[in-house]
Amino acid sequence: MSKKDTELKPKPAPESGKGFSRRGFLGTSTAAGAVGSGLMEQTAEAAQGAGGKGITLAGETEITLNINGQPRKVTVEPRTTLLDALRDRMEVTGAKRVCDRGTCGACSVIVNGKVSYGCTMLAIDAQGKRIQTIEGFGNHPVINAFVQHDGLQCGYCTPGMVVAAKALLDRNPRPSSQEILEGMGGNLCRCGTYVGIKQAVAEAAKELRGGRNA
Amino acid sequence: MPNYSWPPMEQRRVMGKRLARLDGAAKASGKAKYNSDVRPAGTIHGAILHCPHAHCRVRSIDTSAAKALSGVTSVRVAAEPGKEIMWPNAEIAFVAARTEEIAREALRLIKVDYEVLPHLVREENLAAAGSRAKPAGEVVTGDPDAALRSADVVHEGEYGIPVITHCCLEPHGSTVQWSGNKVEFWPSTQAISNVGGDLAKGIELAAGNVHAHMDYVGGGFGSKFQADLWGIQAAHMSKESGGKPVKLYLDRAAELTIAGIRPSVYGKIRLGAKRDGTLVAWDSLTWMTGGMAGGGLNADLLPYVFRNVPNRRVNHTAVATNTGAQRAWRAPNHPQVSFVTCAALDDLAAKLNMDPLDFFKKNANLTVREAVYVSQLDKAADMIEWKKRYHSRGDKTAGSMKRGLGLAVGTWQGGGHASQCRTNIHPDGSVEVELGSQDIGTGTRTIITQVAAESLGLPMNAIKLNIGDNGLPPSGASGGSTTVGGVASSSRIATLNALEKLFEAVAPSLGAPADQLEAVDGKIQVKGNPAKSLTWKAACAKLGVKTISENGANDQRNPRGLNAAGVGGVHMADVSVDVETGVVTVNKVVAVQDCGLIINPKLAEGQVFGGVIMGICAALMEERVMDEATGRCLNQDMEFYKLAGIGDIGDIQVHMDITPDHDKRGVVGLGEPATIPTIAAIANACTNAIGVRVPTLPLTPRNVLNALAGRRMA
């Protein structure tokens, strides 16, 4: 096995059920990236060998995604992320593309009940899963809480923040201050709206529990 | 002529209220369409090939394979053979294709041969800059050498604050459709009235042929005033692609390297004082880089705020580096000189064995607003319990966690920009307020509507505000904290001009002269006689078929007392430092912000919270890291270009003096002043905690541990 082949060998996936590990994630994604670009070059060479012109390198295919309870057909490439499928191919633009590398949370969506970064999931891997975007939230109290407590300025991180807040309150209706910081810790804001966000999440939790004093 | 003065504080019904921002629900529900969300029918996608070298010349470029790729509609070379490239990630070629995936694939097929040239990408070592260093000349007041010789205490120190980036969450870019001689332009901008003309110039069309529209922008912070090469190339690619709209936004690596940075400032500073703490002399050699243009620093900014020190020498050197160009960054140069100055003053106070609070107050007479700073220092000290909790330099308590307090000052102008506004009152009672402004997240929509509603005696929802389009009366770019003063004044004037016309139309029906009418609570009534009134709707019906359409402008030479400039501010910080790990934790920041008339306290406080948080980011973690060996930026992603998260900010308290005295100044912008002193306050608190100065920011564990070990800055 050549050195290159050794490098390309995918690292074992993190054990399931142990929660999200950033280090484990980075290890696997780097390996996956190397494999992906290697394959791309091979395909490109094959395409050029075959005359090149007119051949779509990766190919598009129609898949069905379950978005906010509705089956939606969309044509994607294997490399299309869930985020880009939503934004560029389905006009679902609440989730934003900011870091595009699983750091900032602006692309947050809820997949099978768990808050997830849309930029780090391929659209084809999202098939058969329940994808909830902010467009499916209706008049969720979290939205109004962000408005009333001014948990936003330019607003570009805000949909991701709202998704993270809802996901937090779905799994923990009575979060402590520290749990709010942890639950919202996967999302970054540049304008500096965290003071309002802390208040908004705490107030939304009260509201969801049935009134301010509940 | 109407009396344009603001109504007295106690009579205001809408202005001064803590109203939630009007576009909050649209933004928080994801329904707000930013221009990076907009995809007009037929939209295709652009992508940019960036240069991998810091300094090179293009020998050859072959785009044939990219052009041949199915789905590619336009390939444009931005750097022809022979062109010298001056910084990494500079634009080499542009591609438009049916999908973004295809456009990116096409970039991979472009073959470029580069002749790599020597580069300089780091500036902290001035001696290594050679011919790239350009001294700006010396500015001297008094006799600094003699004053330093006769001073009782002299301190000499080195300080550095690195380049940081804007890191707008919505990247720079636009969608452009060039069809025939008309261009539709959807940019992400802070300057909707000007950016269309800027694009027109770049593509050699008359300004009127470019229509620019934007409802929301995902952050700008001073970096989004132009159409940029990206807008220009997108326009050309649209034309070459049969007039299809081309969507072209920077990826994050480009956003962090070529879309604007805040220049660094490094400095060697000597300063002296009398035994009683009177500052007598300042002598500084500063240098910085803002890219190949070097980086200029107004000598008047040093020493910052304490500008009237009797003896001073200021030398500044611009260092040209092969890095992306600087752009205005929230309060250009002020946070850096606030750090350099307030850190040096804090170190001098320590050498004098003086509490820096006393030292800053003692020398407040060297500022142009002594009384303001003294009262702000006292207020902030109360808020953070300075007198009770301050200890001299170095927390002597046992254990690895050390705690300390620090303070710093800032100043800004913030007078209103040139702004024009049109107010329409229709016979059906509907009202439109129109101006070519933009809401960059500061709440501009909301405050304009509050001003119009107040002026017309109507509720907020009776006003329809139109902004974000270059077909509207032109209003200034949102920069320099000039927007609130400009748009509040122009909308006040336009709205009262329109109301005057309405008074004239209804005066006969009410049997009183027009100048004896007033608009209150949705009615037009005779002043002081509510019995003689018409509802707003009935009054407007008197217009028959004629809509009132009146203009108003903020004249910067004569703002009529509606807006003003010039504020001070004091921040104090309480931090904990783990001297074993070097981790700095912000416990608390208090911000005392000078202000004028506040239209919406909730939004105004939001600006200060945001400014403090941006300061926390820059104090603790932000730094563009360039690698001298490769010439590349090592952290052009948000994993390693770090911003503070919600758990990093501690407790932030804001105090604004909303008083009749301040109110009568008129409106003063405060987006920028609010971010200036935070960095230096945190840096001084860190020094107070650990007993030594961390000379180079940010306060990362590496820099803190180096300072504790007595290692000099890199």
mmCIF file of N, CA, C and O in Angstrom, chain A residues 93-148:
data_model
loop_
_atom_site.group_PDB
_atom_site.id
_atom_site.type_symbol
_atom_site.label_atom_id
_atom_site.label_comp_id
_atom_site.label_asym_id
_atom_site.label_seq_id
_atom_site.Cartn_x
_atom_site.Cartn_y
_atom_site.Cartn_z
ATOM 1 N N THR A 93 -34.718 29.474 2.455
ATOM 2 C CA THR A 93 -33.523 30.282 2.687
ATOM 3 C C THR A 93 -33.361 30.786 4.109
ATOM 4 O O THR A 93 -32.515 31.635 4.372
ATOM 5 N N GLY A 94 -34.177 30.282 5.035
ATOM 6 C CA GLY A 94 -33.996 30.706 6.428
ATOM 7 C C GLY A 94 -32.622 30.315 6.949
ATOM 8 O O GLY A 94 -31.928 31.108 7.585
ATOM 9 N N ALA A 95 -32.206 29.099 6.667
ATOM 10 C CA ALA A 95 -30.851 28.659 7.044
ATOM 11 C C ALA A 95 -29.853 29.384 6.154
ATOM 12 O O ALA A 95 -30.057 29.490 4.948
ATOM 13 N N LYS A 96 -28.794 29.915 6.752
ATOM 14 C CA LYS A 96 -27.819 30.721 6.006
ATOM 15 C C LYS A 96 -26.493 29.973 5.847
ATOM 16 O O LYS A 96 -26.119 29.187 6.725
ATOM 17 N N ARG A 97 -25.787 30.319 4.775
ATOM 18 C CA ARG A 97 -24.438 29.768 4.600
ATOM 19 C C ARG A 97 -23.431 30.812 5.050
ATOM 20 O O ARG A 97 -23.305 31.858 4.431
ATOM 21 N N VAL A 98 -22.718 30.533 6.125
ATOM 22 C CA VAL A 98 -21.773 31.506 6.676
ATOM 23 C C VAL A 98 -20.367 30.913 6.680
ATOM 24 O O VAL A 98 -19.540 31.253 5.852
ATOM 25 N N CYS A 99 -20.097 29.969 7.607
ATOM 26 C CA CYS A 99 -18.734 29.403 7.639
ATOM 27 C C CYS A 99 -18.606 28.262 6.647
ATOM 28 O O CYS A 99 -17.521 27.995 6.151
ATOM 29 N N ASP A 100 -19.703 27.575 6.376
ATOM 30 C CA ASP A 100 -19.737 26.429 5.463
ATOM 31 C C ASP A 100 -18.848 25.284 5.938
ATOM 32 O O ASP A 100 -18.469 24.428 5.144
ATOM 33 N N ARG A 101 -18.477 25.275 7.204
ATOM 34 C CA ARG A 101 -17.572 24.251 7.724
ATOM 35 C C ARG A 101 -17.979 23.773 9.118
ATOM 36 O O ARG A 101 -17.127 23.390 9.911
ATOM 37 N N GLY A 102 -19.261 23.864 9.437
ATOM 38 C CA GLY A 102 -19.695 23.279 10.706
ATOM 39 C C GLY A 102 -19.202 23.982 11.949
ATOM 40 O O GLY A 102 -18.950 23.350 12.969
ATOM 41 N N THR A 103 -19.026 25.297 11.892
ATOM 42 C CA THR A 103 -18.554 26.029 13.067
ATOM 43 C C THR A 103 -19.597 26.979 13.634
ATOM 44 O O THR A 103 -19.752 27.081 14.852
ATOM 45 N N CYS A 104 -20.313 27.703 12.772
ATOM 46 C CA CYS A 104 -21.034 28.894 13.238
ATOM 47 C C CYS A 104 -22.509 28.653 13.527
ATOM 48 O O CYS A 104 -23.123 29.438 14.237
ATOM 49 N N GLY A 105 -23.110 27.622 12.970
ATOM 50 C CA GLY A 105 -24.500 27.309 13.290
ATOM 51 C C GLY A 105 -25.554 28.114 12.544
ATOM 52 O O GLY A 105 -26.748 27.939 12.786
ATOM 53 N N ALA A 106 -25.155 28.988 11.636
ATOM 54 C CA ALA A 106 -26.149 29.793 10.910
ATOM 55 C C ALA A 106 -27.032 28.928 10.011
ATOM 56 O O ALA A 106 -28.114 29.349 9.605
ATOM 57 N N CYS A 107 -26.573 27.723 9.700
ATOM 58 C CA CYS A 107 -27.307 26.829 8.801
ATOM 59 C C CYS A 107 -28.117 25.795 9.571
ATOM 60 O O CYS A 107 -28.552 24.803 8.995
ATOM 61 N N SER A 108 -28.317 26.029 10.883
ATOM 62 C CA SER A 108 -28.928 24.991 11.723
ATOM 63 C C SER A 108 -30.320 24.590 11.240
ATOM 64 O O SER A 108 -31.165 25.437 10.929
ATOM 65 N N VAL A 109 -30.544 23.288 11.200
ATOM 66 C CA VAL A 109 -31.856 22.708 10.932
ATOM 67 C C VAL A 109 -32.022 21.556 11.927
ATOM 68 O O VAL A 109 -31.055 21.165 12.577
ATOM 69 N N ILE A 110 -33.230 21.068 12.049
ATOM 70 C CA ILE A 110 -33.447 19.950 12.971
ATOM 71 C C ILE A 110 -33.667 18.686 12.137
ATOM 72 O O ILE A 110 -34.563 18.641 11.296
ATOM 73 N N VAL A 111 -32.804 17.716 12.316
ATOM 74 C CA VAL A 111 -32.875 16.470 11.546
ATOM 75 C C VAL A 111 -33.190 15.334 12.517
ATOM 76 O O VAL A 111 -32.430 15.104 13.466
ATOM 77 N N ASN A 112 -34.329 14.677 12.285
ATOM 78 C CA ASN A 112 -34.785 13.616 13.193
ATOM 79 C C ASN A 112 -34.750 14.076 14.650
ATOM 80 O O ASN A 112 -34.268 13.375 15.531
ATOM 81 N N GLY A 113 -35.176 15.318 14.852
ATOM 82 C CA GLY A 113 -35.309 15.827 16.207
ATOM 83 C C GLY A 113 -34.046 16.394 16.809
ATOM 84 O O GLY A 113 -34.050 16.874 17.933
ATOM 85 N N LYS A 114 -32.951 16.360 16.072
ATOM 86 C CA LYS A 114 -31.679 16.825 16.636
ATOM 87 C C LYS A 114 -31.168 17.994 15.819
ATOM 88 O O LYS A 114 -31.158 17.950 14.580
ATOM 89 N N VAL A 115 -30.735 19.057 16.514
ATOM 90 C CA VAL A 115 -30.238 20.215 15.786
ATOM 91 C C VAL A 115 -28.944 19.835 15.068
ATOM 92 O O VAL A 115 -28.076 19.165 15.625
ATOM 93 N N SER A 116 -28.874 20.228 13.796
ATOM 94 C CA SER A 116 -27.760 19.791 12.950
ATOM 95 C C SER A 116 -27.315 20.933 12.059
ATOM 96 O O SER A 116 -28.091 21.831 11.738
ATOM 97 N N TYR A 117 -26.064 20.882 11.638
ATOM 98 C CA TYR A 117 -25.541 21.884 10.709
ATOM 99 C C TYR A 117 -25.830 21.436 9.268
ATOM 100 O O TYR A 117 -25.310 20.403 8.820
ATOM 101 N N GLY A 118 -26.633 22.201 8.546
ATOM 102 C CA GLY A 118 -26.990 21.835 7.176
ATOM 103 C C GLY A 118 -25.812 21.838 6.220
ATOM 104 O O GLY A 118 -25.855 21.209 5.165
ATOM 105 N N CYS A 119 -24.739 22.550 6.601
ATOM 106 C CA CYS A 119 -23.584 22.636 5.694
ATOM 107 C C CYS A 119 -22.708 21.414 5.773
ATOM 108 O O CYS A 119 -21.816 21.237 4.944
ATOM 109 N N THR A 120 -22.907 20.567 6.795
ATOM 110 C CA THR A 120 -22.019 19.413 6.933
ATOM 111 C C THR A 120 -22.764 18.099 6.706
ATOM 112 O O THR A 120 -22.270 17.042 7.064
ATOM 113 N N MET A 121 -23.957 18.197 6.138
ATOM 114 C CA MET A 121 -24.694 16.983 5.790
ATOM 115 C C MET A 121 -24.976 17.026 4.299
ATOM 116 O O MET A 121 -25.406 18.050 3.774
ATOM 117 N N LEU A 122 -24.706 15.947 3.606
ATOM 118 C CA LEU A 122 -25.022 15.915 2.185
ATOM 119 C C LEU A 122 -26.528 15.734 2.002
ATOM 120 O O LEU A 122 -27.178 15.032 2.786
ATOM 121 N N ALA A 123 -27.033 16.345 0.951
ATOM 122 C CA ALA A 123 -28.474 16.232 0.691
ATOM 123 C C ALA A 123 -28.881 14.772 0.534
ATOM 124 O O ALA A 123 -29.926 14.350 1.036
ATOM 125 N N ILE A 124 -28.039 13.989 -0.143
ATOM 126 C CA ILE A 124 -28.426 12.583 -0.364
ATOM 127 C C ILE A 124 -28.478 11.795 0.939
ATOM 128 O O ILE A 124 -29.210 10.820 1.059
ATOM 129 N N ASP A 125 -27.693 12.243 1.929
ATOM 130 C CA ASP A 125 -27.728 11.572 3.228
ATOM 131 C C ASP A 125 -28.942 11.987 4.057
ATOM 132 O O ASP A 125 -29.212 11.397 5.099
ATOM 133 N N ALA A 126 -29.612 13.044 3.613
ATOM 134 C CA ALA A 126 -30.776 13.525 4.363
ATOM 135 C C ALA A 126 -32.060 12.833 3.903
ATOM 136 O O ALA A 126 -33.127 13.071 4.463
ATOM 137 N N GLN A 127 -31.947 11.980 2.886
ATOM 138 C CA GLN A 127 -33.137 11.272 2.411
ATOM 139 C C GLN A 127 -33.673 10.374 3.528
ATOM 140 O O GLN A 127 -32.902 9.750 4.249
ATOM 141 N N GLY A 128 -34.993 10.352 3.624
ATOM 142 C CA GLY A 128 -35.620 9.474 4.607
ATOM 143 C C GLY A 128 -35.580 10.019 6.025
ATOM 144 O O GLY A 128 -36.007 9.351 6.961
ATOM 145 N N LYS A 129 -35.039 11.214 6.185
ATOM 146 C CA LYS A 129 -34.992 11.797 7.530
ATOM 147 C C LYS A 129 -36.001 12.929 7.635
ATOM 148 O O LYS A 129 -36.349 13.555 6.637
ATOM 149 N N ARG A 130 -36.436 13.211 8.843
ATOM 150 C CA ARG A 130 -37.365 14.318 9.071
ATOM 151 C C ARG A 130 -36.561 15.603 9.238
ATOM 152 O O ARG A 130 -35.813 15.757 10.206
ATOM 153 N N ILE A 131 -36.697 16.488 8.275
ATOM 154 C CA ILE A 131 -35.934 17.735 8.303
ATOM 155 C C ILE A 131 -36.884 18.870 8.647
ATOM 156 O O ILE A 131 -37.853 19.114 7.936
ATOM 157 N N GLN A 132 -36.582 19.533 9.732
ATOM 158 C CA GLN A 132 -37.404 20.662 10.152
ATOM 159 C C GLN A 132 -36.568 21.923 9.994
ATOM 160 O O GLN A 132 -35.468 22.021 10.551
ATOM 161 N N THR A 133 -37.074 22.871 9.208
ATOM 162 C CA THR A 133 -36.378 24.152 9.065
ATOM 163 C C THR A 133 -37.197 25.223 9.772
ATOM 164 O O THR A 133 -38.357 25.001 10.137
ATOM 165 N N ILE A 134 -36.611 26.404 9.911
ATOM 166 C CA ILE A 134 -37.315 27.476 10.610
ATOM 167 C C ILE A 134 -38.617 27.830 9.908
ATOM 168 O O ILE A 134 -39.571 28.284 10.542
ATOM 169 N N GLU A 135 -38.693 27.551 8.614
ATOM 170 C CA GLU A 135 -39.925 27.855 7.883
ATOM 171 C C GLU A 135 -41.101 27.031 8.411
ATOM 172 O O GLU A 135 -42.270 27.398 8.191
ATOM 173 N N GLY A 136 -40.810 25.923 9.103
ATOM 174 C CA GLY A 136 -41.872 25.079 9.630
ATOM 175 C C GLY A 136 -42.238 25.396 11.071
ATOM 176 O O GLY A 136 -43.042 24.686 11.677
ATOM 177 N N PHE A 137 -41.686 26.457 11.625
ATOM 178 C CA PHE A 137 -41.907 26.739 13.054
ATOM 179 C C PHE A 137 -43.218 27.463 13.335
ATOM 180 O O PHE A 137 -43.626 27.565 14.492
ATOM 181 N N GLY A 138 -43.843 28.018 12.295
ATOM 182 C CA GLY A 138 -45.068 28.797 12.514
ATOM 183 C C GLY A 138 -44.794 29.967 13.445
ATOM 184 O O GLY A 138 -43.764 30.632 13.327
ATOM 185 N N ASN A 139 -45.729 30.174 14.393
ATOM 186 C CA ASN A 139 -45.546 31.278 15.348
ATOM 187 C C ASN A 139 -44.964 30.762 16.662
ATOM 188 O O ASN A 139 -45.495 31.005 17.737
ATOM 189 N N HIS A 140 -43.906 30.028 16.567
ATOM 190 C CA HIS A 140 -43.303 29.462 17.778
ATOM 191 C C HIS A 140 -42.896 30.584 18.734
ATOM 192 O O HIS A 140 -42.344 31.600 18.298
ATOM 193 N N PRO A 141 -43.167 30.424 20.034
ATOM 194 C CA PRO A 141 -42.852 31.501 20.986
ATOM 195 C C PRO A 141 -41.389 31.941 20.983
ATOM 196 O O PRO A 141 -41.088 33.063 21.369
ATOM 197 N N VAL A 142 -40.480 31.078 20.581
ATOM 198 C CA VAL A 142 -39.064 31.473 20.540
ATOM 199 C C VAL A 142 -38.882 32.677 19.621
ATOM 200 O O VAL A 142 -38.094 33.589 19.902
ATOM 201 N N ILE A 143 -39.623 32.693 18.507
ATOM 202 C CA ILE A 143 -39.452 33.784 17.531
ATOM 203 C C ILE A 143 -39.823 35.120 18.173
ATOM 204 O O ILE A 143 -39.056 36.090 18.132
ATOM 205 N N ASN A 144 -40.982 35.152 18.792
ATOM 206 C CA ASN A 144 -41.408 36.403 19.421
ATOM 207 C C ASN A 144 -40.491 36.798 20.576
ATOM 208 O O ASN A 144 -40.227 37.986 20.789
ATOM 209 N N ALA A 145 -39.973 35.823 21.285
ATOM 210 C CA ALA A 145 -39.061 36.140 22.397
ATOM 211 C C ALA A 145 -37.797 36.816 21.866
ATOM 212 O O ALA A 145 -37.289 37.767 22.459
ATOM 213 N N PHE A 146 -37.288 36.343 20.740
ATOM 214 C CA PHE A 146 -36.111 36.991 20.149
ATOM 215 C C PHE A 146 -36.435 38.437 19.767
ATOM 216 O O PHE A 146 -35.608 39.332 19.933
ATOM 217 N N VAL A 147 -37.634 38.667 19.250
ATOM 218 C CA VAL A 147 -38.009 40.024 18.838
ATOM 219 C C VAL A 147 -38.138 40.917 20.068
ATOM 220 O O VAL A 147 -37.571 42.011 20.130
ATOM 221 N N GLN A 148 -38.863 40.445 21.084
ATOM 222 C CA GLN A 148 -39.132 41.281 22.252
ATOM 223 C C GLN A 148 -37.862 41.597 23.044
ATOM 224 O O GLN A 148 -37.744 42.665 23.625
#
